[in-house]
């Protein structure tokens, strides 16, 4: 029986999101510190939900690359928000599939829900809830893949 790698997504102390990739006895873990990134996005008038999705994908890719260097990462997930992506203050992400170079990951903590992503003063009166699916294919540039391979082989 083959052992599948595992991707674990969890909220840690309501202040950060943990992303951990584990395969056999090895694991790599990174955290998204919500207070820091939210403060930056608010100060620079950036849409928090849009920026969080970009950061979330990037952290998953980096975490898996450090565990098992790969050329192609496929992510499939659903998103629900309380307003349009640009105006939302709440998000729910449901991870459906994660695959690195045809190696499928078992997902632990498939659903991630976050609230309070917008400043309270930015609340809009009319809300247009959003629901959508994403099927992303992310490529690792050859030079970056080479560095991950070197790190792994040390």
CSV table of C-alpha atoms in Angstrom, one decimal:
chain,number,residue,atom,x,y,z
A,1,UNK,CA,0.0,0.0,0.0
A,2,UNK,CA,1.5,3.4,-1.1
A,3,UNK,CA,1.7,6.2,1.4
A,4,UNK,CA,0.1,9.4,0.2
A,5,UNK,CA,1.5,12.8,1.1
A,6,UNK,CA,-0.8,14.9,3.3
A,7,UNK,CA,-1.6,18.7,3.2
A,8,UNK,CA,-2.9,20.1,6.4
A,9,UNK,CA,-4.6,23.5,6.6
A,10,UNK,CA,-5.6,24.9,9.9
A,11,UNK,CA,-6.3,28.1,11.8
A,12,UNK,CA,-3.9,28.6,14.6
A,13,UNK,CA,-5.1,30.8,17.6
A,14,UNK,CA,-7.3,32.9,15.3
A,15,UNK,CA,-4.2,34.8,14.3
A,16,UNK,CA,-2.6,32.7,11.6
A,17,UNK,CA,-3.3,30.0,9.0
A,18,UNK,CA,-1.0,27.0,9.1
A,19,UNK,CA,-0.1,25.1,6.0
A,20,UNK,CA,1.8,21.8,6.5
A,21,UNK,CA,2.8,19.3,4.0
A,22,UNK,CA,3.8,15.8,5.3
A,23,UNK,CA,5.1,12.7,3.6
A,24,UNK,CA,6.3,9.8,5.6
A,25,UNK,CA,8.6,11.2,8.4
A,26,UNK,CA,9.2,14.5,6.7
A,27,UNK,CA,7.2,17.7,6.9
A,28,UNK,CA,7.4,21.4,6.1
A,29,UNK,CA,5.1,24.0,7.7
A,30,UNK,CA,4.5,27.7,7.0
A,31,UNK,CA,2.1,30.2,8.6
A,32,UNK,CA,0.2,33.2,7.2
A,33,UNK,CA,0.1,35.7,10.0
A,34,UNK,CA,-3.2,37.4,9.5
A,35,UNK,CA,-2.7,40.6,11.5
A,36,UNK,CA,0.4,41.5,9.6
A,37,UNK,CA,-0.9,40.9,6.1
A,38,UNK,CA,-4.3,42.5,6.8
A,39,UNK,CA,-2.7,45.6,8.2
A,40,UNK,CA,-0.6,45.9,5.1
A,41,UNK,CA,-3.5,45.3,2.7
A,42,UNK,CA,-5.7,47.8,4.6
A,43,UNK,CA,-3.0,50.5,4.6
A,44,UNK,CA,-2.4,50.1,0.9
A,45,UNK,CA,-6.2,49.8,0.0
A,46,UNK,CA,-5.9,46.3,-1.4
A,47,UNK,CA,-8.8,43.9,-1.5
A,48,UNK,CA,-8.1,41.4,1.4
A,49,UNK,CA,-9.9,38.4,0.0
A,50,UNK,CA,-8.3,38.7,-3.4
A,51,UNK,CA,-4.8,39.1,-1.9
A,52,UNK,CA,-5.4,36.3,0.6
A,53,UNK,CA,-6.3,33.8,-2.2
A,54,UNK,CA,-3.1,34.8,-4.0
A,55,UNK,CA,-1.0,34.4,-0.8
A,56,UNK,CA,-2.8,31.1,0.1
A,57,UNK,CA,-1.9,29.5,-3.2
A,58,UNK,CA,1.7,30.8,-3.0
A,59,UNK,CA,2.2,29.4,0.5
A,60,UNK,CA,0.7,26.0,-0.5
A,61,UNK,CA,3.1,25.9,-3.5
A,62,UNK,CA,6.1,26.9,-1.5
A,63,UNK,CA,5.4,24.4,1.3
A,64,UNK,CA,4.9,21.5,-1.0
A,65,UNK,CA,8.0,22.5,-3.1
A,66,UNK,CA,10.1,22.4,0.0
A,67,UNK,CA,8.9,18.9,0.8
A,68,UNK,CA,8.8,17.5,-2.7
A,69,UNK,CA,10.2,19.7,-5.4
A,70,UNK,CA,7.8,19.7,-8.4
A,71,UNK,CA,7.3,21.4,-11.8
A,72,UNK,CA,3.5,21.6,-11.8
A,73,UNK,CA,1.1,22.1,-8.9
A,74,UNK,CA,-2.6,21.6,-9.6
A,75,UNK,CA,-5.0,23.2,-7.1
A,76,UNK,CA,-8.8,22.8,-7.2
A,77,UNK,CA,-11.0,24.6,-4.7
A,78,UNK,CA,-14.3,26.4,-4.2
A,79,UNK,CA,-14.7,29.8,-2.7
A,80,UNK,CA,-17.7,31.4,-1.1
A,81,UNK,CA,-17.8,35.0,0.2
A,82,UNK,CA,-20.3,37.4,1.7
A,83,UNK,CA,-19.8,40.0,-1.1
A,84,UNK,CA,-17.9,40.4,-4.3
A,85,UNK,CA,-14.2,39.2,-4.0
A,86,UNK,CA,-13.1,42.9,-3.9
A,87,UNK,CA,-15.5,43.9,-1.1
A,88,UNK,CA,-15.8,40.7,0.9
A,89,UNK,CA,-15.0,40.5,4.6
A,90,UNK,CA,-15.7,36.8,5.0
A,91,UNK,CA,-14.4,33.9,2.9
A,92,UNK,CA,-14.8,30.1,3.0
A,93,UNK,CA,-12.3,28.0,1.0
A,94,UNK,CA,-13.0,24.3,0.3
A,95,UNK,CA,-9.9,22.5,-1.0
A,96,UNK,CA,-11.0,19.7,-3.4
A,97,UNK,CA,-7.7,18.5,-4.9
A,98,UNK,CA,-4.0,19.1,-4.6
A,99,UNK,CA,-1.6,17.4,-6.9
A,100,UNK,CA,2.2,18.0,-7.4
A,101,UNK,CA,3.6,16.4,-10.6
A,102,UNK,CA,0.8,13.8,-10.7
A,103,UNK,CA,1.2,13.0,-6.9
A,104,UNK,CA,-2.1,13.5,-5.2
A,105,UNK,CA,-2.2,14.9,-1.7
A,106,UNK,CA,-4.7,13.8,0.9
A,107,UNK,CA,-6.2,17.0,2.4
A,108,UNK,CA,-6.7,17.4,6.1
A,109,UNK,CA,-8.7,20.5,7.0
A,110,UNK,CA,-10.3,20.9,3.6
A,111,UNK,CA,-12.5,23.9,4.6
A,112,UNK,CA,-11.0,27.2,5.9
A,113,UNK,CA,-13.3,30.0,7.0
A,114,UNK,CA,-12.1,33.5,7.8
A,115,UNK,CA,-14.1,36.5,9.0
A,116,UNK,CA,-13.3,40.2,9.5
A,117,UNK,CA,-11.0,40.6,6.6
A,118,UNK,CA,-12.2,44.1,5.8
A,119,UNK,CA,-12.0,47.2,8.0
A,120,UNK,CA,-15.4,47.8,9.7
A,121,UNK,CA,-15.5,51.3,8.1
A,122,UNK,CA,-15.3,49.7,4.6
A,123,UNK,CA,-18.6,47.8,5.0
A,124,UNK,CA,-20.8,48.2,2.0
A,125,UNK,CA,-24.6,48.4,2.4
A,126,UNK,CA,-25.6,46.1,-0.5
A,127,UNK,CA,-23.9,42.8,-0.6
A,128,UNK,CA,-23.5,40.5,-3.6
A,129,UNK,CA,-22.4,37.1,-2.3
A,130,UNK,CA,-19.8,35.3,-4.5
A,131,UNK,CA,-19.5,31.6,-5.1
A,132,UNK,CA,-17.0,30.1,-7.6
A,133,UNK,CA,-14.6,27.3,-8.4
A,134,UNK,CA,-10.9,27.6,-9.2
A,135,UNK,CA,-8.9,25.0,-11.1
A,136,UNK,CA,-5.3,26.4,-11.0
A,137,UNK,CA,-2.1,25.0,-12.6
A,138,UNK,CA,1.0,26.6,-11.2
A,139,UNK,CA,4.4,26.1,-12.8
A,140,UNK,CA,7.7,26.2,-10.9
A,141,UNK,CA,10.3,28.0,-13.0
A,142,UNK,CA,13.3,25.8,-13.8
A,143,UNK,CA,15.8,28.0,-11.9
A,144,UNK,CA,13.6,27.9,-8.8
A,145,UNK,CA,13.0,24.1,-9.2
A,146,UNK,CA,16.8,23.6,-9.3
A,147,UNK,CA,17.2,25.5,-6.0
A,148,UNK,CA,14.5,23.4,-4.3
A,149,UNK,CA,16.2,20.3,-5.6
A,150,UNK,CA,19.5,21.5,-4.2
A,151,UNK,CA,17.9,22.3,-0.8
A,152,UNK,CA,16.3,18.9,-0.7
A,153,UNK,CA,19.5,17.0,-1.5
A,154,UNK,CA,21.6,18.7,1.2
